[in-house]
Coordinates of C-alpha atoms in Angstrom, one line a residue:
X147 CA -13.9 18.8 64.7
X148 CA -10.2 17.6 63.8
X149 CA -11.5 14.2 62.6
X150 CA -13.7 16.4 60.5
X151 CA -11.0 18.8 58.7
X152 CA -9.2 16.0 58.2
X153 CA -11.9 14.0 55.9
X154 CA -12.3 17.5 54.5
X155 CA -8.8 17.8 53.6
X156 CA -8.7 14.5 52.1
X157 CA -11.7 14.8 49.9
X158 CA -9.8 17.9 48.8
X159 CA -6.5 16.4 47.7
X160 CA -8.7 13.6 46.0
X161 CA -10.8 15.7 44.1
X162 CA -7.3 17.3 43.3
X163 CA -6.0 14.4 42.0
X164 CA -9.2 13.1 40.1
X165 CA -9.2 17.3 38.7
X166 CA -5.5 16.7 37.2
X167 CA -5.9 13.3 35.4
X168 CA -9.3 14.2 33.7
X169 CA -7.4 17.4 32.3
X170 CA -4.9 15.2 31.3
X171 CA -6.7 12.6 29.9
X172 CA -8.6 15.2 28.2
X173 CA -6.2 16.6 26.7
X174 CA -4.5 13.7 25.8
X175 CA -7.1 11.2 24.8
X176 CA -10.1 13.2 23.9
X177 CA -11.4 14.2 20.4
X178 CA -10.5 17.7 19.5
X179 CA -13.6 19.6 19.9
X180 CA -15.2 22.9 22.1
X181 CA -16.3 20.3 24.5
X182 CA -12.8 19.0 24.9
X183 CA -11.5 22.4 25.5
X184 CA -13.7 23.5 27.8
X185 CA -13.9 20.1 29.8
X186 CA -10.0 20.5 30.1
X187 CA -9.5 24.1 30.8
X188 CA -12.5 23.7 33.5
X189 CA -10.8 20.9 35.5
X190 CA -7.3 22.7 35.2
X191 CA -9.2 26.3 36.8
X192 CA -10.8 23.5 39.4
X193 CA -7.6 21.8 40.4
X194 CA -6.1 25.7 40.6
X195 CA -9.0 26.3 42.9
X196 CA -8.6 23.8 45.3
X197 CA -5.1 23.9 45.9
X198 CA -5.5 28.0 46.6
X199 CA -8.3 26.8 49.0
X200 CA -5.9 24.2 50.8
X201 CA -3.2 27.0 50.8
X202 CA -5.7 29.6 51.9
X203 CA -6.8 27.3 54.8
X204 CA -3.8 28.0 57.1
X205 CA -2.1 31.0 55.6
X206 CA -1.8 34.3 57.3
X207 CA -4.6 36.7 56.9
X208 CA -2.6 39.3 54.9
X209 CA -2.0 36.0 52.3
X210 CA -5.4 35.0 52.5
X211 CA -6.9 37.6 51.1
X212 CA -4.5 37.3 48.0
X213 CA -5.3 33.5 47.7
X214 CA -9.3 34.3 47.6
X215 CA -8.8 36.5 45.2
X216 CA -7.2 33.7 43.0
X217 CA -9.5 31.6 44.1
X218 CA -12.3 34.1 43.2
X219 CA -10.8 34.7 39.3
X220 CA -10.8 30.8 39.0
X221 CA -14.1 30.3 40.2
X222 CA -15.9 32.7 38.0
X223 CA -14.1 31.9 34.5
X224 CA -15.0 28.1 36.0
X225 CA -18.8 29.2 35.9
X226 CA -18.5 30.9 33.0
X227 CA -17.5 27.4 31.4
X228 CA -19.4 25.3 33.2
X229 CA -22.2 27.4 31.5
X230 CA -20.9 27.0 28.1
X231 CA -20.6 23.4 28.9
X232 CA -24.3 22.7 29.5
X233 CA -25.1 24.5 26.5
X234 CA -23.4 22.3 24.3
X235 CA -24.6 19.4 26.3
X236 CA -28.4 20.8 25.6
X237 CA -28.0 22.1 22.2
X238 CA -25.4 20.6 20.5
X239 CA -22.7 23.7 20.0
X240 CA -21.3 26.4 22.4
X241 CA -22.3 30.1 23.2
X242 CA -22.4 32.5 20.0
X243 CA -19.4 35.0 20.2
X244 CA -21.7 37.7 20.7
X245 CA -23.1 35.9 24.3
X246 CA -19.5 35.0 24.4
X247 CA -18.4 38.1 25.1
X248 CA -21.7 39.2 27.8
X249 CA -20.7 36.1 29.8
X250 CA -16.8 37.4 29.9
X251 CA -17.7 40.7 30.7
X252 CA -20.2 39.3 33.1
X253 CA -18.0 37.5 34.7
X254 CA -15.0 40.2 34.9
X255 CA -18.0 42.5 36.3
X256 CA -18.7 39.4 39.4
X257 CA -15.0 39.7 40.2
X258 CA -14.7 43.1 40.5
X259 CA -17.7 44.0 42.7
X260 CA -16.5 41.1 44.8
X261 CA -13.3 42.3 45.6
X262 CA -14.2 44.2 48.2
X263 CA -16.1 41.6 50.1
X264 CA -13.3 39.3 49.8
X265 CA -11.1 40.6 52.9
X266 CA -14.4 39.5 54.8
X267 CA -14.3 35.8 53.3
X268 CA -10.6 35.1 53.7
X269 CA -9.9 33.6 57.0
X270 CA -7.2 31.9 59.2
X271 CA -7.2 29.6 61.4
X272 CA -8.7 26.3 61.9
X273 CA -11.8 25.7 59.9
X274 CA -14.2 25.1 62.9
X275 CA -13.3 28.9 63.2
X276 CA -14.6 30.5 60.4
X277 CA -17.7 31.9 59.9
X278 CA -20.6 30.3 57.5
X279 CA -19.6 32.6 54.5
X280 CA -16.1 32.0 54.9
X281 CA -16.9 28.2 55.4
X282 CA -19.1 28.0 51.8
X283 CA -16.5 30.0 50.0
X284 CA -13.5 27.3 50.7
X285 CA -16.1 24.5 49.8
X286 CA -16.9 26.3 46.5
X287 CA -14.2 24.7 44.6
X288 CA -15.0 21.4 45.8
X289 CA -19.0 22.1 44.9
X290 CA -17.6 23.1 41.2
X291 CA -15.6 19.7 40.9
X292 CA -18.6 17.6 41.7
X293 CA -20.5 19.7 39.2
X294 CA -17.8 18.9 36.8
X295 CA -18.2 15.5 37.3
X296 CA -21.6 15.7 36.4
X297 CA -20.8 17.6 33.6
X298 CA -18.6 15.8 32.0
X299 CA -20.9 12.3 32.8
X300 CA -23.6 14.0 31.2
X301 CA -20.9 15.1 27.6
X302 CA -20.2 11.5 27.2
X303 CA -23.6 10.3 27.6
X304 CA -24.6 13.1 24.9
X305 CA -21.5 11.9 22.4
X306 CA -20.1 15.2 22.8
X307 CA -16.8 14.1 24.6
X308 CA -15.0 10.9 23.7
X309 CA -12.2 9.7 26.0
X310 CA -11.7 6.1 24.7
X311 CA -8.9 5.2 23.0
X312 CA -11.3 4.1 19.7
X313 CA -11.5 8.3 19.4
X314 CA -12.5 10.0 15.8
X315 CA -9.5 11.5 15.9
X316 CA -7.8 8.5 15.5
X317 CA -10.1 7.3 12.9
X318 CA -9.9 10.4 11.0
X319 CA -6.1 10.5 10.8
X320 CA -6.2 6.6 8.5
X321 CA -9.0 8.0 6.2
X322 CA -7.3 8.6 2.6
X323 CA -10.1 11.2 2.2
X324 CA -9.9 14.9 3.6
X325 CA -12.6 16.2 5.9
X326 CA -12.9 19.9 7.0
X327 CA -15.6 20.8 9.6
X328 CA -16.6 24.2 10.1
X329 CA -19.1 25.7 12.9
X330 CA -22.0 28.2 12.4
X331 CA -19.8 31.0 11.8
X332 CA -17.5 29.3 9.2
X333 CA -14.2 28.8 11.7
X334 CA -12.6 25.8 10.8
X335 CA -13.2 23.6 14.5
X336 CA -11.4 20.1 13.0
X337 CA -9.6 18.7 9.6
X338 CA -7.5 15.6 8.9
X339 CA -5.7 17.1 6.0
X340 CA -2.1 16.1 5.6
X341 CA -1.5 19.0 3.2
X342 CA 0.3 22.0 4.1
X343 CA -2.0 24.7 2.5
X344 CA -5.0 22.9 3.5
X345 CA -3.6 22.6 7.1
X346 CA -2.9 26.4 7.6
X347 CA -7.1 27.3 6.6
X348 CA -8.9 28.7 9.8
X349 CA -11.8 29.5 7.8
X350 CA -14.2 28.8 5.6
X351 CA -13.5 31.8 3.4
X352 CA -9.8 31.0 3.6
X353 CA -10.1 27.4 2.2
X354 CA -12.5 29.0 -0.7
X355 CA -9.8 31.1 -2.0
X356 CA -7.2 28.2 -2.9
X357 CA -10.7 26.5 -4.6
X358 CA -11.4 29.7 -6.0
X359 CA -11.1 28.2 -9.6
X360 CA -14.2 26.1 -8.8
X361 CA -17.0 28.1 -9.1
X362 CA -19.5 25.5 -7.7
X363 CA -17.2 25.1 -4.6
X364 CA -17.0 28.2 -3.9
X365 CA -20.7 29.0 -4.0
X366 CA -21.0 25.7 -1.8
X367 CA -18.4 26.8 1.0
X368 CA -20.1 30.0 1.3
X369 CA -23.9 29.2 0.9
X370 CA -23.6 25.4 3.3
X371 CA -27.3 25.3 3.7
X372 CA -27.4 23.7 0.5
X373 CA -26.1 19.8 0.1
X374 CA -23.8 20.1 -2.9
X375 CA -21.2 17.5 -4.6
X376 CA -18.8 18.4 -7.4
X377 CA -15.4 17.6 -9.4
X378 CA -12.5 20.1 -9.2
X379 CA -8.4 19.9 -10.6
X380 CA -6.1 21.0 -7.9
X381 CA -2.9 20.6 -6.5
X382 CA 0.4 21.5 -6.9
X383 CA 1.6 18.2 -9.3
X384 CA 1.8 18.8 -12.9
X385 CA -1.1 18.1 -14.4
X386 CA -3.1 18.9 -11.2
X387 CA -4.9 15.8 -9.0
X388 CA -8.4 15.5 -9.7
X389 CA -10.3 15.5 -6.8
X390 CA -14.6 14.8 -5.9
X391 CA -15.9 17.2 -3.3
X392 CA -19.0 17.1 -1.3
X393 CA -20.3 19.9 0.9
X394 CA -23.4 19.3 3.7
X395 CA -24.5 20.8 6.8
X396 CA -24.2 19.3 10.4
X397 CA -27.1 18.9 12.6
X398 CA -28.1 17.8 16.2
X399 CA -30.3 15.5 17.6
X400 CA -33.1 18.4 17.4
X401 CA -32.0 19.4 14.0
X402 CA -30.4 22.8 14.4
X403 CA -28.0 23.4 12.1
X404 CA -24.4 23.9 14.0
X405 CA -21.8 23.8 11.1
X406 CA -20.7 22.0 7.7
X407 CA -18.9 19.6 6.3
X408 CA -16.3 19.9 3.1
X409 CA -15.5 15.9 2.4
X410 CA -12.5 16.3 -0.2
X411 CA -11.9 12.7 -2.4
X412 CA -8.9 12.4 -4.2
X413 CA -9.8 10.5 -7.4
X414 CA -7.0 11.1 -10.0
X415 CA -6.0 7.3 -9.6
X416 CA -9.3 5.5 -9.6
X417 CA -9.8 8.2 -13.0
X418 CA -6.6 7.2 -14.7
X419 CA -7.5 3.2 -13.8
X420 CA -11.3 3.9 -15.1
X421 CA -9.8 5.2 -18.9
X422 CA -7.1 2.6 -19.0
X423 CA -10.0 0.1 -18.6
X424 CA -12.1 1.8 -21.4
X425 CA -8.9 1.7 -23.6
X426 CA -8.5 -1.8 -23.0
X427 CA -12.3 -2.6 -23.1
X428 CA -11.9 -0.6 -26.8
X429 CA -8.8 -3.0 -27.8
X430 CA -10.3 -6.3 -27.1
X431 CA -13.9 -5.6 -28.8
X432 CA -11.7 -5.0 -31.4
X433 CA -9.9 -8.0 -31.1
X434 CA -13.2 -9.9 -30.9
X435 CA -15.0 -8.5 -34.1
X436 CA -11.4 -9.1 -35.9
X437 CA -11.7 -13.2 -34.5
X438 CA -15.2 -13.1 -35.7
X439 CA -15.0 -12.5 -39.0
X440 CA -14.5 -15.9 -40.7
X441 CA -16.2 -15.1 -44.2
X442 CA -13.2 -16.0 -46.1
X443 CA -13.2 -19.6 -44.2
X444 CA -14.3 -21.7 -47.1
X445 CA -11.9 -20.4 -50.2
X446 CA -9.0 -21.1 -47.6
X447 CA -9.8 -24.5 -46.2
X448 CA -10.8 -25.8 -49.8
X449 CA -7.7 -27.3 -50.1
X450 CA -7.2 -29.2 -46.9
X451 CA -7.6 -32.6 -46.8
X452 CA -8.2 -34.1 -43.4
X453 CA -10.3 -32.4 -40.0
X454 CA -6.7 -32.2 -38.9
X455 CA -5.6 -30.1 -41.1
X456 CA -8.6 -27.6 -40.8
X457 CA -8.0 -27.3 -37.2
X458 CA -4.4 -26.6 -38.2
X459 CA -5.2 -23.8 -40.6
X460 CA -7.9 -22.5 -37.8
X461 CA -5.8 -22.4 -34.9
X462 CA -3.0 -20.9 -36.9
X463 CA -5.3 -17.8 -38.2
X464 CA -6.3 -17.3 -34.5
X465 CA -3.0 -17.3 -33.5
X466 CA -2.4 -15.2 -36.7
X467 CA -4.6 -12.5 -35.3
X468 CA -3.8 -12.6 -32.3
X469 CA -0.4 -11.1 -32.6
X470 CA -1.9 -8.7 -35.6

């Protein structure tokens, strides 16, 4: 039985260790998304969980009890996560805020009819001591990391969590255009914009309302069932940047619908390039017809003499024109 508790305590100080580099490499590395969140805050309540059950294993009873309880309040928001996680793993997004809400007060109803059982799972002593209930309880954390694992396994294979270091956000951050994506209730989930007032948007109703000159954008933001694309002037420079804007909705692999995306172009350069072009374009055909027009070519070569001279007169009245 020693040999035993020993392997047991060493699987739990591993799965410790793997609990507190995914969070951090999570956190860290991963794309920002509801899958990152969840995937880090579920391995932080795991690693919290196992170190209460390694403390638990040979505190005094009186402490034990204290420790389950911990452990208990860990566990359950851990469920209630790992829950949320498979969801998004099936479907694509997360738990609507109303089912939100039933799994939190779920949840906060499991701890609080537990609480009075909990005297009867906390032990002390050795583990070869404890009773089968009390055994299953300290292995619960370690059950929840392997289903984490899993989990997580299963969030990468879907493309829902990214931990290489080639990540979107990475990618998004070098894009010169702007891209806002909003969920199914119009929260803003992810952005690249480098501008202040565009930054501080949480919504899609918020970004509307510095568009609200645009009438097209604004029916676009709030109706995003319906692919739209437009041109709108704004910015703080004087005149304002013109800017192309294209709004379409976001779908899974089953495609359902689980947000938007506003795709913001700035084009005031490649605008001002396209009429300087025209301009020029306008000069040179005018130039052209100008070259072309050689009616008068006999009365004023009359007089010359030689083919030398002609080409004289000709490459002079080019030139002639030229600076005309």
């Amino acid at each position: 039985m020693p040999v035993m508790v020993f392997y047991l305590v060493g699987l739990y100080l591993a799965a410790s260790l793997v609990s507190l580099v995914l969070t951090v490499s999570i956190l860290l590395r991963a794309s920002r998304s509801t899958a990152s969140h969840i995937s880090s805050l579920y391995f932080a309540l795991v690693l919290i969980g196992l170190l209460l059950s390694l403390l638990e294993w040979h505190a005094p009873a009186d402490l034990a009890v204290w420790l389950v309880r911990a452990g208990l309040v860990a566990s359950c928001i851990a469920l209630m996560l790992l829950a949320q996680g498979i969801a998004i793993a099936l479907t694509g997004f997360g738990f609507p805020l109303l089912a939100q809400m039933l799994v939190g007060a779920a949840t906060l109803a499991l701890i609080v009819v537990s609480f009075p059982f909990l005297p009867q799972l906390a032990g002390s002593g050795p583990y070869g001591s404890r009773t089968l209930g009390q055994r299953l309880f300290l292995l619960l954390p370690l059950l929840l990391f392997l289903a984490g694992l899993l989990l997580t396994a299963w969030l990468i294979r879907q493309r829902r969590l990214n931990l290489s270091r080639l990540s979107f956000d990475r990618v998004m951050a070098i894009l010169p255009d702007q891209l806002f994506v909003f969920n199914r209730d119009g929260l803003l989930v992810d952005h690249n914009s480098r501008d202040p007032q565009l930054a501080l948007c949480r919504s899609r109703e918020a970004l509307a309302e510095l568009f609200a000159s645009s009438d097209a954008l604004l029916q676009a933001l709030r109706q995003p069932e319906q692919r739209a694309s437009g041109e709108l002037a704004w910015g703080r420079d004087d005149p304002p940047r013109l800017w192309s804007w294209r709004v379409q909705t976001l779908k899974n692999q089953r495609g359902q619908v689980i947000g938007s995306l506003l795709l913001l172009s700035d084009i005031t350069d490649a605008r001002r390039t396209a009429t300087q072009l025209e301009q020029q374009n306008l000069e040179l055909s005018r130039v052209n017809r100008a070259l072309a027009d050689y009616s008068d070519l006999i009365e004023r070569y009359a007089g010359a003499a030689t083919e030398q001279e002609i080409a004289g007169l000709i490459d002079s009245s080019i030139r002639q024109r030229l600076v005309q």
